Short mmCIF file of C-alpha atoms and ligand atoms in Angstrom, two decimals:
data_model
loop_
_atom_site.label_atom_id
_atom_site.label_comp_id
_atom_site.label_asym_id
_atom_site.label_seq_id
_atom_site.Cartn_x
_atom_site.Cartn_y
_atom_site.Cartn_z
CA UNK A 1 9.78 12.10 -38.74
CA UNK A 2 6.56 10.85 -38.22
CA UNK A 3 6.50 8.92 -35.11
CA UNK A 4 5.69 5.69 -34.71
CA UNK A 5 3.22 4.22 -31.67
CA UNK A 6 5.80 1.40 -29.80
CA UNK A 7 2.12 -1.37 -29.14
CA UNK A 8 1.78 -0.92 -33.42
CA UNK A 9 5.78 -1.40 -34.43
CA UNK A 10 5.91 -4.20 -32.62
CA UNK A 11 2.43 -5.47 -34.23
CA UNK A 12 3.69 -5.81 -37.41
CA UNK A 13 7.24 -5.10 -37.79
CA UNK A 14 8.65 -3.51 -40.72
CA UNK A 15 11.54 -5.04 -40.68
CA UNK A 16 14.44 -2.51 -42.37
CA UNK A 17 11.84 0.67 -42.49
CA UNK A 18 13.56 4.25 -40.58
CA UNK A 19 11.75 4.11 -37.99
CA UNK A 20 10.28 7.17 -35.52
CA UNK A 21 9.82 5.95 -31.49
CA UNK A 22 9.62 8.69 -28.53
CA UNK A 23 9.03 7.57 -24.86
CA UNK A 24 10.32 7.03 -21.01
CA UNK A 25 13.49 5.28 -20.03
CA UNK A 26 12.78 2.28 -18.34
CA UNK A 27 15.97 1.51 -18.05
CA UNK A 28 19.80 1.33 -19.91
CA UNK A 29 22.04 -0.56 -19.60
CA UNK A 30 25.44 -1.94 -21.99
CA UNK A 31 29.24 -0.85 -22.11
CA UNK A 32 31.57 0.76 -23.97
CA UNK A 33 30.73 -0.72 -27.00
CA UNK A 34 27.31 -1.24 -26.94
CA UNK A 35 23.75 0.43 -24.82
CA UNK A 36 20.59 -0.77 -24.76
CA UNK A 37 17.77 1.38 -23.80
CA UNK A 38 14.13 0.20 -23.23
CA UNK A 39 12.18 2.43 -24.00
CA UNK A 40 8.02 2.16 -22.78
CA UNK A 41 5.63 5.33 -24.74
CA UNK A 42 2.40 3.49 -22.78
CA UNK A 43 0.45 1.91 -25.75
CA UNK A 44 1.00 -1.39 -24.34
CA UNK A 45 3.06 -3.21 -21.35
CA UNK A 46 5.54 -3.56 -24.21
CA UNK A 47 9.32 -1.54 -24.27
CA UNK A 48 10.90 -1.25 -27.53
CA UNK A 49 15.17 -2.06 -27.14
CA UNK A 50 16.93 0.69 -28.69
CA UNK A 51 20.52 -0.69 -29.38
CA UNK A 52 22.99 1.44 -29.65
CA UNK A 53 26.33 1.71 -30.97
CA UNK A 54 28.88 3.91 -28.82
CA UNK A 55 31.17 4.30 -31.37
CA UNK A 56 28.29 6.83 -34.03
CA UNK A 57 27.46 9.19 -30.53
CA UNK A 58 29.83 10.52 -28.07
CA UNK A 59 29.14 10.36 -24.30
CA UNK A 60 27.39 14.31 -23.60
CA UNK A 61 24.77 13.16 -26.14
CA UNK A 62 24.15 10.15 -24.11
CA UNK A 63 24.64 11.56 -20.58
CA UNK A 64 21.34 12.19 -20.29
CA UNK A 65 20.27 9.36 -21.38
CA UNK A 66 18.18 7.65 -17.77
CA UNK A 67 15.35 5.92 -16.20
CA UNK A 68 12.93 8.32 -16.63
CA UNK A 69 14.01 11.11 -19.32
CA UNK A 70 11.89 11.29 -22.79
CA UNK A 71 13.35 10.34 -25.81
CA UNK A 72 12.78 10.34 -29.57
CA UNK A 73 14.83 8.08 -31.15
CA UNK A 74 15.09 7.47 -34.94
CA UNK A 75 16.75 4.74 -36.22
CA UNK A 76 16.30 1.28 -38.30
CA UNK A 77 13.87 -1.63 -37.16
CA UNK A 78 15.85 -4.48 -37.04
CA UNK A 79 14.43 -8.44 -36.36
CA UNK A 80 16.39 -8.83 -32.12
CA UNK A 81 17.96 -12.20 -30.99
CA UNK A 82 18.02 -11.60 -27.80
CA UNK A 83 15.78 -8.99 -26.47
CA UNK A 84 12.27 -10.92 -26.11
CA UNK A 85 10.67 -9.17 -28.24
CA UNK A 86 10.76 -9.85 -32.53
CA UNK A 87 11.69 -6.15 -32.97
CA UNK A 88 14.60 -3.63 -32.10
CA UNK A 89 15.62 -0.19 -32.70
CA UNK A 90 19.53 0.43 -34.44
CA UNK A 91 19.66 4.45 -32.96
CA UNK A 92 20.72 7.01 -35.60
CA UNK A 93 19.61 9.45 -33.77
CA UNK A 94 18.42 10.23 -30.02
CA UNK A 95 16.97 13.30 -28.68
CA UNK A 96 16.08 14.12 -25.23
CA UNK A 97 12.92 15.62 -24.89
CA UNK A 98 12.94 15.78 -21.76
CA UNK A 99 15.93 14.87 -18.97
CA UNK A 100 15.37 13.01 -15.56
CA UNK A 101 17.78 13.72 -12.49
CA UNK A 102 18.24 10.75 -10.15
CA UNK A 103 15.97 12.26 -7.13
CA UNK A 104 12.89 10.12 -9.87
CA UNK A 105 11.25 8.32 -7.24
CA UNK A 106 10.67 5.79 -9.81
CA UNK A 107 14.58 4.15 -10.33
CA UNK A 108 14.90 0.55 -9.39
CA UNK A 109 12.03 -2.01 -9.93
CA UNK A 110 9.97 -3.65 -7.32
CA UNK A 111 8.27 -0.74 -4.95
CA UNK A 112 5.37 -0.98 -2.84
CA UNK A 113 1.78 -0.81 -3.50
CA UNK A 114 2.12 1.90 -0.63
CA UNK A 115 4.74 3.84 -1.56
CA UNK A 116 3.41 4.52 -5.04
CA UNK A 117 0.42 5.74 -3.53
CA UNK A 118 2.55 8.89 -2.38
CA UNK A 119 3.59 9.07 -6.27
CA UNK A 120 0.20 7.96 -7.80
CA UNK A 121 1.43 11.12 -10.28
CA UNK A 122 4.37 8.67 -11.41
CA UNK A 123 2.76 5.33 -10.51
CA UNK A 124 1.10 5.03 -13.90
CA UNK A 125 4.49 5.00 -15.66
CA UNK A 126 4.80 1.96 -13.84
CA UNK A 127 4.01 -1.02 -15.91
CA UNK A 128 1.30 -2.73 -12.97
CA UNK A 129 -0.50 0.81 -13.25
CA UNK A 130 0.02 1.44 -17.28
CA UNK A 131 -1.99 -1.94 -17.28
CA UNK A 132 -4.40 -1.27 -15.19
CA UNK A 133 -5.28 1.94 -16.28
CA UNK A 134 -5.21 0.49 -20.00
CA UNK A 135 -7.46 -2.35 -18.54
CA UNK A 136 -9.25 0.64 -16.77
CA UNK A 137 -10.21 2.02 -20.75
CA UNK A 138 -11.08 -0.67 -21.71
CA UNK A 139 -13.29 -1.60 -19.29
CA UNK A 140 -15.09 1.12 -20.01
CA UNK A 141 -15.78 0.75 -23.93
CA UNK A 142 -16.62 -3.04 -22.82
CA UNK A 143 -19.82 -1.11 -21.74
CA UNK A 144 -20.78 1.53 -23.33
CA UNK A 145 -20.12 -0.97 -26.45
CA UNK A 146 -22.72 -4.03 -24.32
CA UNK A 147 -25.48 -0.87 -23.40
CA UNK A 148 -25.21 0.45 -26.78
CA UNK A 149 -25.98 -2.63 -28.49
CA UNK A 150 -28.52 -3.49 -26.50
CA UNK A 151 -30.17 -0.33 -26.98
CA UNK A 152 -30.08 1.39 -23.57
CA UNK A 153 -29.27 4.80 -24.24
CA UNK A 154 -26.25 6.69 -21.62
CA UNK A 155 -28.16 8.85 -19.50
CA UNK A 156 -26.50 11.57 -17.79
CA UNK A 157 -27.95 12.10 -14.20
CA UNK A 158 -26.36 15.77 -12.19
CA UNK A 159 -23.51 14.53 -9.90
CA UNK A 160 -25.50 17.94 -7.02
CA UNK A 161 -28.63 16.72 -6.02
CA UNK A 162 -30.78 17.54 -2.82
CA UNK A 163 -31.73 13.95 -1.98
CA UNK A 164 -30.31 11.12 -0.90
CA UNK A 165 -30.67 7.48 -2.60
CA UNK A 166 -29.46 5.42 -0.96
CA UNK A 167 -31.29 7.11 2.31
CA UNK A 168 -28.00 6.10 4.30
CA UNK A 169 -27.26 9.56 4.87
CA UNK A 170 -23.32 9.41 3.45
CA UNK A 171 -23.22 12.48 1.89
CA UNK A 172 -21.22 15.02 1.46
CA UNK A 173 -22.44 18.62 1.43
CA UNK A 174 -21.62 20.69 -1.54
CA UNK A 175 -21.73 24.63 -0.30
CA UNK A 176 -20.37 28.28 -1.21
CA UNK A 177 -21.30 28.86 2.34
CA UNK A 178 -19.08 30.56 4.54
CA UNK A 179 -18.42 27.92 7.23
CA UNK A 180 -16.99 30.74 9.35
CA UNK A 181 -19.57 32.72 9.46
CA UNK A 182 -22.75 30.50 9.52
CA UNK A 183 -26.04 32.20 8.97
CA UNK A 184 -28.74 30.79 11.19
CA UNK A 185 -32.90 30.32 12.10
CA UNK A 186 -33.69 31.00 15.06
CA UNK A 187 -33.39 27.26 16.12
CA UNK A 188 -30.35 27.24 15.61
CA UNK A 189 -30.25 25.56 12.52
CA UNK A 190 -28.74 26.35 9.36
CA UNK A 191 -30.23 28.78 6.83
CA UNK A 192 -29.84 27.54 3.25
CA UNK A 193 -31.53 30.00 1.47
CA UNK A 194 -28.93 31.47 1.37
CA UNK A 195 -27.20 28.89 -0.29
CA UNK A 196 -25.19 29.01 -3.75
CA UNK A 197 -28.70 26.62 -4.59
CA UNK A 198 -31.49 27.98 -2.47
CA UNK A 199 -31.52 24.43 0.00
CA UNK A 200 -29.10 21.75 0.92
CA UNK A 201 -27.16 20.09 -1.80
CA UNK A 202 -24.97 17.03 -1.84
CA UNK A 203 -22.98 15.25 -4.00
CA UNK A 204 -24.69 12.36 -5.08
CA UNK A 205 -25.34 8.69 -3.60
CA UNK A 206 -26.45 7.48 -6.05
CA UNK A 207 -28.28 8.22 -9.96
CA UNK A 208 -30.52 5.75 -9.52
CA UNK A 209 -33.67 8.39 -8.44
CA UNK A 210 -32.84 10.56 -11.99
CA UNK A 211 -32.14 6.71 -14.09
CA UNK A 212 -35.39 5.65 -13.34
CA UNK A 213 -37.83 9.10 -14.80
CA UNK A 214 -35.30 8.17 -17.82
CA UNK A 215 -36.47 4.46 -17.89
CA UNK A 216 -39.97 4.75 -17.82
CA UNK A 217 -39.93 7.43 -20.67
CA UNK A 218 -36.89 5.26 -22.75
CA UNK A 219 -37.29 1.80 -22.49
CA UNK A 220 -33.89 1.52 -21.06
CA UNK A 221 -31.07 3.47 -19.38
CA UNK A 222 -27.91 4.19 -18.45
CA UNK A 223 -25.49 6.28 -16.09
CA UNK A 224 -21.68 5.14 -16.03
CA UNK A 225 -20.58 8.47 -13.61
CA UNK A 226 -18.60 9.48 -10.45
CA UNK A 227 -20.66 9.58 -6.72
CA UNK A 228 -19.39 9.56 -3.66
CA UNK A 229 -20.36 7.93 -0.40
CA UNK A 230 -18.60 9.56 2.54
CA UNK A 231 -18.73 6.55 4.54
CA UNK A 232 -15.63 6.14 7.51
CA UNK A 233 -14.52 2.93 6.06
CA UNK A 234 -10.65 2.82 5.26
CA UNK A 235 -11.09 -0.61 3.63
CA UNK A 236 -10.03 -2.73 -0.04
CA UNK A 237 -12.78 -2.05 -1.05
CA UNK A 238 -14.66 1.26 -0.95
CA UNK A 239 -13.44 4.83 -1.69
CA UNK A 240 -15.38 7.87 -1.32
CA UNK A 241 -15.80 8.56 -5.34
CA UNK A 242 -15.63 5.79 -7.39
CA UNK A 243 -17.34 5.50 -10.27
CA UNK A 244 -20.26 3.48 -11.13
CA UNK A 245 -22.51 2.25 -14.00
CA UNK A 246 -26.50 2.28 -13.09
CA UNK A 247 -29.63 0.28 -16.21
CA UNK A 248 -32.22 1.46 -15.24
CA UNK A 249 -35.06 -0.95 -17.61
CA UNK A 250 -39.03 -0.52 -17.52
CA UNK A 251 -41.15 -4.11 -17.71
CA UNK A 252 -38.31 -6.10 -16.04
CA UNK A 253 -39.34 -8.23 -13.50
CA UNK A 254 -36.10 -10.34 -10.89
CA UNK A 255 -35.58 -13.10 -13.53
CA UNK A 256 -34.52 -10.55 -17.02
CA UNK A 257 -33.24 -8.13 -13.83
CA UNK A 258 -30.65 -11.71 -12.44
CA UNK A 259 -30.25 -11.87 -16.51
CA UNK A 260 -28.73 -9.39 -17.38
CA UNK A 261 -26.10 -8.64 -14.30
CA UNK A 262 -24.92 -12.71 -15.41
CA UNK A 263 -24.47 -11.46 -18.91
CA UNK A 264 -23.24 -8.28 -18.22
CA UNK A 265 -20.65 -8.66 -16.15
CA UNK A 266 -19.58 -11.72 -18.31
CA UNK A 267 -19.78 -9.53 -21.75
CA UNK A 268 -17.32 -7.27 -19.64
CA UNK A 269 -15.24 -10.13 -18.93
CA UNK A 270 -14.67 -11.66 -21.76
CA UNK A 271 -13.41 -8.14 -23.67
CA UNK A 272 -10.99 -7.96 -20.91
CA UNK A 273 -9.82 -11.38 -22.27
CA UNK A 274 -9.91 -10.28 -25.74
CA UNK A 275 -8.89 -7.25 -25.92
CA UNK A 276 -5.99 -7.15 -22.84
CA UNK A 277 -4.11 -10.60 -23.47
CA UNK A 278 -0.86 -8.70 -23.23
CA UNK A 279 -1.50 -6.62 -19.42
CA UNK A 280 -3.71 -10.02 -18.09
CA UNK A 281 -0.80 -12.06 -18.91
CA UNK A 282 1.65 -9.01 -16.69
CA UNK A 283 -1.13 -9.20 -13.92
CA UNK A 284 -0.79 -13.78 -13.85
CA UNK A 285 2.29 -13.43 -13.58
CA UNK A 286 3.88 -10.73 -11.48
CA UNK A 287 0.38 -9.72 -9.18
CA UNK A 288 -1.59 -12.81 -9.24
CA UNK A 289 -0.71 -16.10 -9.77
CA UNK A 290 -4.39 -17.86 -10.58
CA UNK A 291 -6.26 -14.40 -12.63
CA UNK A 292 -6.48 -15.42 -15.79
CA UNK A 293 -7.43 -18.90 -14.63
CA UNK A 294 -10.82 -17.51 -12.44
CA UNK A 295 -11.56 -14.91 -15.53
CA UNK A 296 -12.30 -18.00 -17.54
CA UNK A 297 -13.50 -19.71 -14.74
CA UNK A 298 -16.39 -16.79 -14.04
CA UNK A 299 -17.15 -16.71 -18.08
CA UNK A 300 -17.89 -20.03 -18.81
CA UNK A 301 -19.56 -20.90 -15.16
CA UNK A 302 -23.10 -19.70 -14.51
CA UNK A 303 -24.32 -17.86 -11.93
CA UNK A 304 -26.06 -19.76 -8.79
CA UNK A 305 -29.43 -17.12 -7.55
CA UNK A 306 -29.66 -17.76 -3.89
CA UNK A 307 -32.52 -16.58 -2.15
CA UNK A 308 -31.63 -14.51 1.08
CA UNK A 309 -33.52 -17.23 3.82
CA UNK A 310 -31.29 -19.92 1.68
CA UNK A 311 -28.93 -18.69 2.31
CA UNK A 312 -28.43 -18.01 5.82
CA UNK A 313 -29.45 -21.98 6.45
CA UNK A 314 -26.52 -22.92 4.69
CA UNK A 315 -24.40 -20.67 7.52
CA UNK A 316 -26.59 -21.54 9.87
CA UNK A 317 -25.88 -25.34 8.90
CA UNK A 318 -21.73 -24.69 8.01
CA UNK A 319 -21.67 -22.95 11.91
CA UNK A 320 -23.06 -26.42 13.30
CA UNK A 321 -20.20 -28.12 11.29
CA UNK A 322 -17.46 -25.82 12.72
CA UNK A 323 -16.80 -23.42 11.13
CA UNK A 324 -16.71 -20.55 12.76
CA UNK A 325 -17.53 -16.30 12.13
CA UNK A 326 -16.69 -13.69 13.61
CA UNK A 327 -19.97 -12.03 13.11
CA UNK A 328 -23.39 -14.22 13.80
CA UNK A 329 -25.57 -15.41 11.48
CA UNK A 330 -29.67 -15.54 12.00
CA UNK A 331 -32.21 -14.15 9.48
CA UNK A 332 -32.59 -10.56 9.39
CA UNK A 333 -28.44 -10.46 9.61
CA UNK A 334 -27.10 -7.83 6.89
CA UNK A 335 -24.62 -10.18 6.14
CA UNK A 336 -20.75 -9.79 6.74
CA UNK A 337 -18.60 -9.87 3.88
CA UNK A 338 -17.35 -13.03 5.44
CA UNK A 339 -20.43 -14.84 5.37
CA UNK A 340 -21.08 -13.51 1.09
CA UNK A 341 -17.10 -14.89 0.64
CA UNK A 342 -18.03 -17.99 2.69
CA UNK A 343 -20.67 -18.43 0.37
CA UNK A 344 -18.75 -18.29 -2.71
CA UNK A 345 -15.49 -19.27 -1.65
CA UNK A 346 -15.94 -22.46 -0.11
CA UNK A 347 -19.76 -23.62 -0.23
CA UNK A 348 -20.69 -23.07 -4.61
CA UNK A 349 -16.99 -21.79 -5.34
CA UNK A 350 -18.95 -18.83 -8.14
CA UNK A 351 -19.86 -15.95 -8.41
CA UNK A 352 -24.00 -16.22 -6.78
CA UNK A 353 -27.23 -13.78 -6.91
CA UNK A 354 -28.40 -13.53 -3.76
CA UNK A 355 -31.66 -12.50 -3.74
CA UNK A 356 -35.54 -11.49 -1.56
CA UNK A 357 -33.14 -9.48 1.52
CA UNK A 358 -35.66 -9.00 4.62
CA UNK A 359 -36.97 -5.11 3.67
CA UNK A 360 -35.11 -3.94 6.71
CA UNK A 361 -31.46 -4.49 5.30
CA UNK A 362 -32.45 -2.98 2.29
CA UNK A 363 -33.62 0.40 0.28
CA UNK A 364 -36.90 1.72 0.53
CA UNK A 365 -37.37 2.02 -3.04
CA UNK A 366 -37.37 -2.27 -3.55
CA UNK A 367 -39.81 -4.11 -5.12
CA UNK A 368 -42.41 -5.51 -2.05
CA UNK A 369 -43.03 -9.54 -2.22
CA UNK A 370 -46.30 -10.93 -0.85
CA UNK A 371 -44.22 -12.56 2.30
CA UNK A 372 -44.26 -8.66 3.74
CA UNK A 373 -41.38 -9.58 4.95
CA UNK A 374 -38.14 -9.30 1.84
CA UNK A 375 -37.75 -7.57 -0.88
CA UNK A 376 -36.63 -7.89 -4.73
CA UNK A 377 -33.78 -6.78 -3.95
CA UNK A 378 -30.88 -8.34 -5.44
CA UNK A 379 -26.61 -8.36 -4.91
CA UNK A 380 -24.49 -10.12 -7.23
CA UNK A 381 -21.31 -12.00 -4.45
CA UNK A 382 -18.31 -12.38 -6.34
CA UNK A 383 -15.12 -15.09 -5.06
CA UNK A 384 -12.66 -12.44 -3.82
CA UNK A 385 -14.63 -9.41 -3.78
CA UNK A 386 -17.93 -9.48 -1.98
CA UNK A 387 -20.40 -7.58 -3.58
CA UNK A 388 -19.44 -6.10 -6.90
CA UNK A 389 -23.53 -5.20 -7.93
CA UNK A 390 -26.17 -4.46 -5.78
CA UNK A 391 -29.62 -3.81 -7.61
CA UNK A 392 -33.56 -4.13 -7.11
CA UNK A 393 -36.94 -4.89 -9.11
CA UNK A 394 -38.14 -1.26 -7.60
CA UNK A 395 -41.20 -0.86 -6.11
CA UNK A 396 -43.70 0.51 -8.63
CA UNK A 397 -47.03 1.10 -6.63
CA UNK A 398 -47.77 4.18 -5.11
CA UNK A 399 -49.38 3.48 -2.20
CA UNK A 400 -46.96 0.69 -1.10
CA UNK A 401 -44.20 3.08 -1.65
CA UNK A 402 -45.49 5.48 0.85
CA UNK A 403 -46.17 2.63 3.00
CA UNK A 404 -42.49 2.21 3.00
CA UNK A 405 -41.53 6.22 2.94
CA UNK A 406 -43.21 7.09 5.86
CA UNK A 407 -42.98 3.58 8.12
CA UNK A 408 -38.82 4.52 7.35
CA UNK A 409 -39.64 8.31 8.27
CA UNK A 410 -37.69 9.37 5.07
CA UNK A 411 -37.84 13.42 4.12
CA UNK A 412 -40.31 13.12 0.74
CA UNK A 413 -41.59 16.82 0.64
CA UNK A 414 -37.73 17.46 -1.95
CA UNK A 415 -39.15 14.04 -3.81
CA UNK A 416 -42.02 15.05 -5.28
CA UNK A 417 -40.40 14.23 -8.65
CA UNK A 418 -39.16 10.94 -7.98
CA UNK A 419 -43.25 9.99 -6.45
CA UNK A 420 -44.40 11.48 -9.81
CA UNK A 421 -43.22 7.84 -11.57
CA UNK A 422 -45.79 6.26 -9.60
CA UNK A 423 -48.38 8.47 -10.24
CA UNK A 424 -48.66 8.74 -14.07
CA UNK A 425 -48.21 5.78 -16.26
CA UNK A 426 -45.92 3.98 -13.89
CA UNK A 427 -44.66 0.21 -14.65
CA UNK A 428 -42.92 -1.75 -13.37
CA UNK A 429 -39.24 -1.94 -13.38
CA UNK A 430 -36.22 -3.10 -11.94
CA UNK A 431 -31.94 -0.95 -11.70
CA UNK A 432 -28.78 -2.70 -10.84
CA UNK A 433 -26.14 -0.91 -9.73
CA UNK A 434 -22.02 -1.92 -10.65
CA UNK A 435 -19.02 -0.67 -8.96
CA UNK A 436 -16.70 0.00 -11.59
CA UNK A 437 -13.69 -0.02 -9.27
CA UNK A 438 -14.73 -3.33 -7.37
CA UNK A 439 -14.86 -5.26 -11.67
CA UNK A 440 -11.79 -3.70 -12.06
CA UNK A 441 -10.41 -4.79 -8.78
CA UNK A 442 -11.76 -8.41 -10.15
CA UNK A 443 -10.76 -7.87 -13.67
CA UNK A 444 -6.63 -6.96 -12.69
CA UNK A 445 -6.95 -9.06 -9.59
CA UNK A 446 -4.92 -6.12 -8.11
CA UNK A 447 -5.75 -6.55 -4.04
CA UNK A 448 -6.42 -2.83 -3.22
CA UNK A 449 -9.04 -0.65 -4.21
CA UNK A 450 -6.75 1.95 -3.96
CA UNK A 451 -4.80 0.58 -6.49
CA UNK A 452 -7.58 0.51 -10.18
CA UNK A 453 -8.51 4.48 -9.82
CA UNK A 454 -6.16 6.66 -10.89
CA UNK A 455 -6.59 9.33 -7.89
CA UNK A 456 -8.38 7.25 -5.49
CA UNK A 457 -10.07 9.47 -2.42
CA UNK A 458 -10.56 7.56 0.80
CA UNK A 459 -10.68 8.96 4.34
CA UNK A 460 -7.89 11.64 5.34
CA UNK A 461 -6.75 11.24 1.54
CA UNK A 462 -7.89 14.06 -1.51
CA UNK A 463 -3.46 14.13 -2.35
CA UNK A 464 -3.24 14.88 -6.17
O1 4AD B 1 -25.63 -1.46 -3.81
P1 4AD B 1 -25.62 0.10 -3.48
O2 4AD B 1 -25.52 1.16 -2.39
O3 4AD B 1 -26.64 0.42 -4.96
C1 4AD B 1 -26.82 1.62 -5.40
O4 4AD B 1 -26.52 2.68 -4.76
C2 4AD B 1 -28.26 1.54 -6.01
N1 4AD B 1 -28.60 2.99 -6.37
C3 4AD B 1 -27.68 1.25 -7.72
C4 4AD B 1 -29.03 0.38 -8.00
O5 4AD B 1 -29.38 -0.43 -8.41
N2 4AD B 1 -29.12 1.48 -9.57
O6 4AD B 1 -23.93 0.37 -4.10
C5 4AD B 1 -24.10 -0.33 -5.65
C6 4AD B 1 -22.66 -0.75 -6.05
C7 4AD B 1 -22.25 -1.80 -4.84
O7 4AD B 1 -22.65 -3.22 -5.81
C8 4AD B 1 -20.56 -1.48 -5.34
O8 4AD B 1 -20.14 -2.44 -6.56
C9 4AD B 1 -20.22 -0.10 -4.89
O9 4AD B 1 -21.67 0.36 -5.51
N3 4AD B 1 -19.75 0.51 -4.23
C10 4AD B 1 -19.14 0.97 -3.71
N4 4AD B 1 -17.47 1.10 -4.99
C11 4AD B 1 -16.68 2.08 -3.43
N5 4AD B 1 -16.74 2.26 -2.68
C12 4AD B 1 -17.67 2.16 -2.13
N6 4AD B 1 -17.67 3.27 -1.41
C13 4AD B 1 -18.92 1.93 -3.32
N7 4AD B 1 -20.18 1.59 -1.94
C14 4AD B 1 -21.22 0.86 -3.06
MG1 MG B 2 -25.52 -2.56 -1.72
#
């Protein structure tokens, strides 16, 4: 018999028909006359209830129907009185496709997130992680749809690279050299000419530089792929391997850029509200009671545009009025997350797009303002998350860019190709990077970034 997904069954139940469902047992209960099996197949957060008339089955057949077991069930779809769903299935035939003994770690409900990380290979079978990963899929669809409809091209940038886009030195090296027998030059440095690529290479921290090449040819592009950072920050908001979306647009100025950032996030959140109703409702009930309200409020509010200098003024004012920050506030400081959250959560009570940062705390490629002190960088700051987007208008002048590169002593010999964008038909352009898991944190209300990616990579953890 052809299998029907539980999601389709529940959407438009054809009562009285015989159906087949396949899935995993969430719970089994009952007495000697009647049994109830809650079956889930991952197509929806909702289980289908299988009603078992014990007289029609012998004990032997049912002994393997345990929590976690995989079943194929044929039966009649009937209106339900007590299951909490419109429909349930009166079992006619039950086949156990895969047994599951009592060492299965997800026997009971209410495991801690920490414990579930230790069984990350099984946690997609829980309600919470099923919901999170369905939403993750939907956010990816939203992102591709948004950019496709706007005429942006999905552009694939390399994961193995010889350049450090952010200049932060947080790169994982890629090598096939024998680490037990490293060939060194006379001065003690490593001889990379013998390495696979004939030079030192790493995993990318950002696809932006290649994205700029594409934008100055195709007009508007976006990347969407994994990104790697060897920053040793054990926080609920940092991963060593995360996914980033990086649009890059020719002929965009700072206003075009911030408008796109705002429109993009609102589009994704709206998509979740429309396409992930059951999962969001579940997370709102079980994980974060303020979730739906926060999502709706972000969609319906105008984000604040806030120059850095004005932000510092507000924070200093707050200090004067008795607010205590752990880290000092002064013009030029790289804002700490407590500062960002004060602005977003307490002062404005809505998302803030901060602009015009001191050049010292931002990357070399950002467009320099006429004041000689600030650059056209933008960070989008969100309630609970802090920075969700980092972006900028790019410095399109070859001379200004080179001056900055020299000031910062950035080794450019391997980046000649990037500078060619400024040499041959340079143009005003801008772009940003959205951390996919930061967006996921916001949309799901989950508290830890390790719980919105299937297999998190963080310092000292690369299991599964
Ligand atoms: O602000 P970042 O470092 O900007 C860039 O990489 C630029 N090249 C982007 C661009 O303009 N095309 O990173 C962008 C975003 C951050 O705002 C944050 O959301 C996310 O990437 N991010 C991380 N997410 C998870 N774990 C980490 N370790 C992250 N580091 C950055
Ligand atoms: Mg940043």
